């Protein structure tokens, strides 16, 4: 069963019965706030996640991700959560400092 663990949200664990959902959809369906300024259309980078483990469990990079990477706006350890589908296994991620909400108490 695919699982997302968000390290700096107290290792919040989100299990999914589906193997074909975008990461941001799984996070939102869990009731967890995650920034998505362009409405999950791949037109910003506010939904980016820092991937600590499980990069190989994600779908291939999309056109917008490749473009942002070329522009230096997406590092090699980052993916856009609205463009990435968790295909299998576990994904360990962090919320980037720049995309943290003021109303949420993030952990280390
Ligand atoms: S929400 Fe804008 S790129 Fe994902």
mmCIF file with all atom_site columns, C-alpha atoms and ligand atoms in Angstrom:
data_model
loop_
_atom_site.group_PDB
_atom_site.id
_atom_site.type_symbol
_atom_site.label_atom_id
_atom_site.label_alt_id
_atom_site.label_comp_id
_atom_site.label_asym_id
_atom_site.label_entity_id
_atom_site.label_seq_id
_atom_site.pdbx_PDB_ins_code
_atom_site.Cartn_x
_atom_site.Cartn_y
_atom_site.Cartn_z
_atom_site.occupancy
_atom_site.B_iso_or_equiv
_atom_site.pdbx_formal_charge
_atom_site.auth_seq_id
_atom_site.auth_comp_id
_atom_site.auth_asym_id
_atom_site.auth_atom_id
_atom_site.pdbx_PDB_model_num
ATOM   1   C  CA  . UNK A 1 1   ? 0.000  0.000  0.000   1.00 0.00 ? 1   UNK A CA  1
ATOM   2   C  CA  . UNK A 1 2   ? 1.490  3.379  -0.984  1.00 0.00 ? 2   UNK A CA  1
ATOM   3   C  CA  . UNK A 1 3   ? 2.421  5.546  1.997   1.00 0.00 ? 3   UNK A CA  1
ATOM   4   C  CA  . UNK A 1 4   ? 3.552  9.142  2.355   1.00 0.00 ? 4   UNK A CA  1
ATOM   5   C  CA  . UNK A 1 5   ? 5.444  10.220 5.465   1.00 0.00 ? 5   UNK A CA  1
ATOM   6   C  CA  . UNK A 1 6   ? 5.904  13.961 6.002   1.00 0.00 ? 6   UNK A CA  1
ATOM   7   C  CA  . UNK A 1 7   ? 8.948  14.307 8.218   1.00 0.00 ? 7   UNK A CA  1
ATOM   8   C  CA  . UNK A 1 8   ? 8.528  17.904 9.389   1.00 0.00 ? 8   UNK A CA  1
ATOM   9   C  CA  . UNK A 1 9   ? 4.857  17.439 10.184  1.00 0.00 ? 9   UNK A CA  1
ATOM   10  C  CA  . UNK A 1 10  ? 5.751  15.105 13.041  1.00 0.00 ? 10  UNK A CA  1
ATOM   11  C  CA  . UNK A 1 11  ? 6.287  12.189 10.649  1.00 0.00 ? 11  UNK A CA  1
ATOM   12  C  CA  . UNK A 1 12  ? 2.649  12.332 9.640   1.00 0.00 ? 12  UNK A CA  1
ATOM   13  C  CA  . UNK A 1 13  ? 1.855  9.080  7.820   1.00 0.00 ? 13  UNK A CA  1
ATOM   14  C  CA  . UNK A 1 14  ? -0.725 8.940  5.032   1.00 0.00 ? 14  UNK A CA  1
ATOM   15  C  CA  . UNK A 1 15  ? -1.727 5.582  3.594   1.00 0.00 ? 15  UNK A CA  1
ATOM   16  C  CA  . UNK A 1 16  ? -3.481 5.254  0.264   1.00 0.00 ? 16  UNK A CA  1
ATOM   17  C  CA  . UNK A 1 17  ? -5.563 2.415  -1.043  1.00 0.00 ? 17  UNK A CA  1
ATOM   18  C  CA  . UNK A 1 18  ? -4.856 3.717  -4.538  1.00 0.00 ? 18  UNK A CA  1
ATOM   19  C  CA  . UNK A 1 19  ? -1.607 3.413  -6.464  1.00 0.00 ? 19  UNK A CA  1
ATOM   20  C  CA  . UNK A 1 20  ? -2.308 6.108  -9.022  1.00 0.00 ? 20  UNK A CA  1
ATOM   21  C  CA  . UNK A 1 21  ? -2.984 9.296  -7.099  1.00 0.00 ? 21  UNK A CA  1
ATOM   22  C  CA  . UNK A 1 22  ? -1.034 12.509 -7.191  1.00 0.00 ? 22  UNK A CA  1
ATOM   23  C  CA  . UNK A 1 23  ? 0.843  13.152 -3.996  1.00 0.00 ? 23  UNK A CA  1
ATOM   24  C  CA  . UNK A 1 24  ? -0.930 16.456 -3.308  1.00 0.00 ? 24  UNK A CA  1
ATOM   25  C  CA  . UNK A 1 25  ? -4.334 14.790 -3.666  1.00 0.00 ? 25  UNK A CA  1
ATOM   26  C  CA  . UNK A 1 26  ? -3.420 12.175 -1.081  1.00 0.00 ? 26  UNK A CA  1
ATOM   27  C  CA  . UNK A 1 27  ? -2.203 14.905 1.284   1.00 0.00 ? 27  UNK A CA  1
ATOM   28  C  CA  . UNK A 1 28  ? -5.334 17.035 0.837   1.00 0.00 ? 28  UNK A CA  1
ATOM   29  C  CA  . UNK A 1 29  ? -7.688 14.064 1.167   1.00 0.00 ? 29  UNK A CA  1
ATOM   30  C  CA  . UNK A 1 30  ? -6.010 13.418 4.512   1.00 0.00 ? 30  UNK A CA  1
ATOM   31  C  CA  . UNK A 1 31  ? -7.126 16.899 5.619   1.00 0.00 ? 31  UNK A CA  1
ATOM   32  C  CA  . UNK A 1 32  ? -3.603 18.300 5.643   1.00 0.00 ? 32  UNK A CA  1
ATOM   33  C  CA  . UNK A 1 33  ? -2.922 21.789 4.265   1.00 0.00 ? 33  UNK A CA  1
ATOM   34  C  CA  . UNK A 1 34  ? -0.328 21.917 1.472   1.00 0.00 ? 34  UNK A CA  1
ATOM   35  C  CA  . UNK A 1 35  ? 0.329  25.008 -0.618  1.00 0.00 ? 35  UNK A CA  1
ATOM   36  C  CA  . UNK A 1 36  ? -0.947 24.969 -4.240  1.00 0.00 ? 36  UNK A CA  1
ATOM   37  C  CA  . UNK A 1 37  ? -1.073 28.534 -5.542  1.00 0.00 ? 37  UNK A CA  1
ATOM   38  C  CA  . UNK A 1 38  ? -1.841 27.708 -9.198  1.00 0.00 ? 38  UNK A CA  1
ATOM   39  C  CA  . UNK A 1 39  ? -4.576 25.186 -8.416  1.00 0.00 ? 39  UNK A CA  1
ATOM   40  C  CA  . UNK A 1 40  ? -2.417 22.103 -9.040  1.00 0.00 ? 40  UNK A CA  1
ATOM   41  C  CA  . UNK A 1 41  ? -1.809 22.951 -12.703 1.00 0.00 ? 41  UNK A CA  1
ATOM   42  C  CA  . UNK A 1 42  ? 2.007  22.871 -12.777 1.00 0.00 ? 42  UNK A CA  1
ATOM   43  C  CA  . UNK A 1 43  ? 2.262  26.643 -13.166 1.00 0.00 ? 43  UNK A CA  1
ATOM   44  C  CA  . UNK A 1 44  ? 4.004  27.518 -9.921  1.00 0.00 ? 44  UNK A CA  1
ATOM   45  C  CA  . UNK A 1 45  ? 6.352  25.738 -7.539  1.00 0.00 ? 45  UNK A CA  1
ATOM   46  C  CA  . UNK A 1 46  ? 4.524  26.315 -4.271  1.00 0.00 ? 46  UNK A CA  1
ATOM   47  C  CA  . UNK A 1 47  ? 3.479  22.673 -4.044  1.00 0.00 ? 47  UNK A CA  1
ATOM   48  C  CA  . UNK A 1 48  ? 7.042  21.381 -4.253  1.00 0.00 ? 48  UNK A CA  1
ATOM   49  C  CA  . UNK A 1 49  ? 8.162  18.701 -1.829  1.00 0.00 ? 49  UNK A CA  1
ATOM   50  C  CA  . UNK A 1 50  ? 11.671 17.808 -0.743  1.00 0.00 ? 50  UNK A CA  1
ATOM   51  C  CA  . UNK A 1 51  ? 12.064 14.064 -1.312  1.00 0.00 ? 51  UNK A CA  1
ATOM   52  C  CA  . UNK A 1 52  ? 14.262 12.345 1.265   1.00 0.00 ? 52  UNK A CA  1
ATOM   53  C  CA  . UNK A 1 53  ? 13.466 8.759  0.283   1.00 0.00 ? 53  UNK A CA  1
ATOM   54  C  CA  . UNK A 1 54  ? 11.351 7.031  -2.357  1.00 0.00 ? 54  UNK A CA  1
ATOM   55  C  CA  . UNK A 1 55  ? 12.057 9.187  -5.411  1.00 0.00 ? 55  UNK A CA  1
ATOM   56  C  CA  . UNK A 1 56  ? 12.030 5.929  -7.409  1.00 0.00 ? 56  UNK A CA  1
ATOM   57  C  CA  . UNK A 1 57  ? 8.414  5.315  -6.368  1.00 0.00 ? 57  UNK A CA  1
ATOM   58  C  CA  . UNK A 1 58  ? 7.173  8.413  -8.203  1.00 0.00 ? 58  UNK A CA  1
ATOM   59  C  CA  . UNK A 1 59  ? 5.993  8.769  -11.791 1.00 0.00 ? 59  UNK A CA  1
ATOM   60  C  CA  . UNK A 1 60  ? 8.438  10.311 -14.296 1.00 0.00 ? 60  UNK A CA  1
ATOM   61  C  CA  . UNK A 1 61  ? 8.909  14.072 -14.264 1.00 0.00 ? 61  UNK A CA  1
ATOM   62  C  CA  . UNK A 1 62  ? 6.407  16.080 -16.282 1.00 0.00 ? 62  UNK A CA  1
ATOM   63  C  CA  . UNK A 1 63  ? 7.110  18.898 -18.740 1.00 0.00 ? 63  UNK A CA  1
ATOM   64  C  CA  . UNK A 1 64  ? 6.564  21.656 -16.170 1.00 0.00 ? 64  UNK A CA  1
ATOM   65  C  CA  . UNK A 1 65  ? 8.918  19.956 -13.704 1.00 0.00 ? 65  UNK A CA  1
ATOM   66  C  CA  . UNK A 1 66  ? 11.630 19.616 -16.345 1.00 0.00 ? 66  UNK A CA  1
ATOM   67  C  CA  . UNK A 1 67  ? 11.205 23.280 -17.275 1.00 0.00 ? 67  UNK A CA  1
ATOM   68  C  CA  . UNK A 1 68  ? 11.451 24.448 -13.651 1.00 0.00 ? 68  UNK A CA  1
ATOM   69  C  CA  . UNK A 1 69  ? 14.509 22.258 -13.173 1.00 0.00 ? 69  UNK A CA  1
ATOM   70  C  CA  . UNK A 1 70  ? 16.192 23.856 -16.191 1.00 0.00 ? 70  UNK A CA  1
ATOM   71  C  CA  . UNK A 1 71  ? 15.410 27.290 -14.738 1.00 0.00 ? 71  UNK A CA  1
ATOM   72  C  CA  . UNK A 1 72  ? 16.956 26.294 -11.404 1.00 0.00 ? 72  UNK A CA  1
ATOM   73  C  CA  . UNK A 1 73  ? 13.614 26.585 -9.590  1.00 0.00 ? 73  UNK A CA  1
ATOM   74  C  CA  . UNK A 1 74  ? 13.410 22.874 -8.724  1.00 0.00 ? 74  UNK A CA  1
ATOM   75  C  CA  . UNK A 1 75  ? 16.396 21.085 -7.198  1.00 0.00 ? 75  UNK A CA  1
ATOM   76  C  CA  . UNK A 1 76  ? 17.272 17.475 -7.964  1.00 0.00 ? 76  UNK A CA  1
ATOM   77  C  CA  . UNK A 1 77  ? 15.794 16.352 -4.620  1.00 0.00 ? 77  UNK A CA  1
ATOM   78  C  CA  . UNK A 1 78  ? 12.524 18.194 -5.227  1.00 0.00 ? 78  UNK A CA  1
ATOM   79  C  CA  . UNK A 1 79  ? 9.344  17.313 -7.120  1.00 0.00 ? 79  UNK A CA  1
ATOM   80  C  CA  . UNK A 1 80  ? 6.050  19.101 -7.638  1.00 0.00 ? 80  UNK A CA  1
ATOM   81  C  CA  . UNK A 1 81  ? 3.460  17.264 -5.570  1.00 0.00 ? 81  UNK A CA  1
ATOM   82  C  CA  . UNK A 1 82  ? 0.722  18.178 -8.078  1.00 0.00 ? 82  UNK A CA  1
ATOM   83  C  CA  . UNK A 1 83  ? 2.665  16.542 -10.902 1.00 0.00 ? 83  UNK A CA  1
ATOM   84  C  CA  . UNK A 1 84  ? 3.947  13.431 -9.110  1.00 0.00 ? 84  UNK A CA  1
ATOM   85  C  CA  . UNK A 1 85  ? 1.975  10.229 -8.818  1.00 0.00 ? 85  UNK A CA  1
ATOM   86  C  CA  . UNK A 1 86  ? 2.954  7.828  -6.046  1.00 0.00 ? 86  UNK A CA  1
ATOM   87  C  CA  . UNK A 1 87  ? 3.056  4.526  -7.916  1.00 0.00 ? 87  UNK A CA  1
ATOM   88  C  CA  . UNK A 1 88  ? 4.098  2.212  -5.106  1.00 0.00 ? 88  UNK A CA  1
ATOM   89  C  CA  . UNK A 1 89  ? 5.923  1.944  -1.818  1.00 0.00 ? 89  UNK A CA  1
ATOM   90  C  CA  . UNK A 1 90  ? 6.833  4.672  0.618   1.00 0.00 ? 90  UNK A CA  1
ATOM   91  C  CA  . UNK A 1 91  ? 7.705  8.307  0.104   1.00 0.00 ? 91  UNK A CA  1
ATOM   92  C  CA  . UNK A 1 92  ? 9.492  10.340 2.795   1.00 0.00 ? 92  UNK A CA  1
ATOM   93  C  CA  . UNK A 1 93  ? 9.171  14.080 2.199   1.00 0.00 ? 93  UNK A CA  1
ATOM   94  C  CA  . UNK A 1 94  ? 9.527  17.484 3.843   1.00 0.00 ? 94  UNK A CA  1
ATOM   95  C  CA  . UNK A 1 95  ? 7.674  20.740 3.357   1.00 0.00 ? 95  UNK A CA  1
ATOM   96  C  CA  . UNK A 1 96  ? 10.142 23.330 2.035   1.00 0.00 ? 96  UNK A CA  1
ATOM   97  C  CA  . UNK A 1 97  ? 10.693 26.225 4.444   1.00 0.00 ? 97  UNK A CA  1
ATOM   98  C  CA  . UNK A 1 98  ? 9.593  28.779 1.846   1.00 0.00 ? 98  UNK A CA  1
ATOM   99  C  CA  . UNK A 1 99  ? 6.255  26.997 1.400   1.00 0.00 ? 99  UNK A CA  1
ATOM   100 C  CA  . UNK A 1 100 ? 5.328  26.556 5.047   1.00 0.00 ? 100 UNK A CA  1
ATOM   101 C  CA  . UNK A 1 101 ? 2.051  28.009 6.334   1.00 0.00 ? 101 UNK A CA  1
ATOM   102 C  CA  . UNK A 1 102 ? 2.130  30.347 9.333   1.00 0.00 ? 102 UNK A CA  1
ATOM   103 C  CA  . UNK A 1 103 ? -0.793 28.553 11.008  1.00 0.00 ? 103 UNK A CA  1
ATOM   104 C  CA  . UNK A 1 104 ? 0.902  25.157 11.109  1.00 0.00 ? 104 UNK A CA  1
ATOM   105 C  CA  . UNK A 1 105 ? 3.523  24.180 13.710  1.00 0.00 ? 105 UNK A CA  1
ATOM   106 C  CA  . UNK A 1 106 ? 6.194  22.341 11.719  1.00 0.00 ? 106 UNK A CA  1
ATOM   107 C  CA  . UNK A 1 107 ? 8.626  19.997 13.427  1.00 0.00 ? 107 UNK A CA  1
ATOM   108 C  CA  . UNK A 1 108 ? 12.239 19.172 12.613  1.00 0.00 ? 108 UNK A CA  1
HETATM 109 S  S1  . LIG B 2 .   ? 0.223  23.762 -7.351  1.00 0.00 ? 1   LIG B S1  1
HETATM 110 FE FE1 . LIG B 2 .   ? 1.280  25.025 -8.741  1.00 0.00 ? 1   LIG B FE1 1
HETATM 111 S  S2  . LIG B 2 .   ? 2.729  23.691 -9.594  1.00 0.00 ? 1   LIG B S2  1
HETATM 112 FE FE2 . LIG B 2 .   ? 1.687  22.430 -8.211  1.00 0.00 ? 1   LIG B FE2 1
#
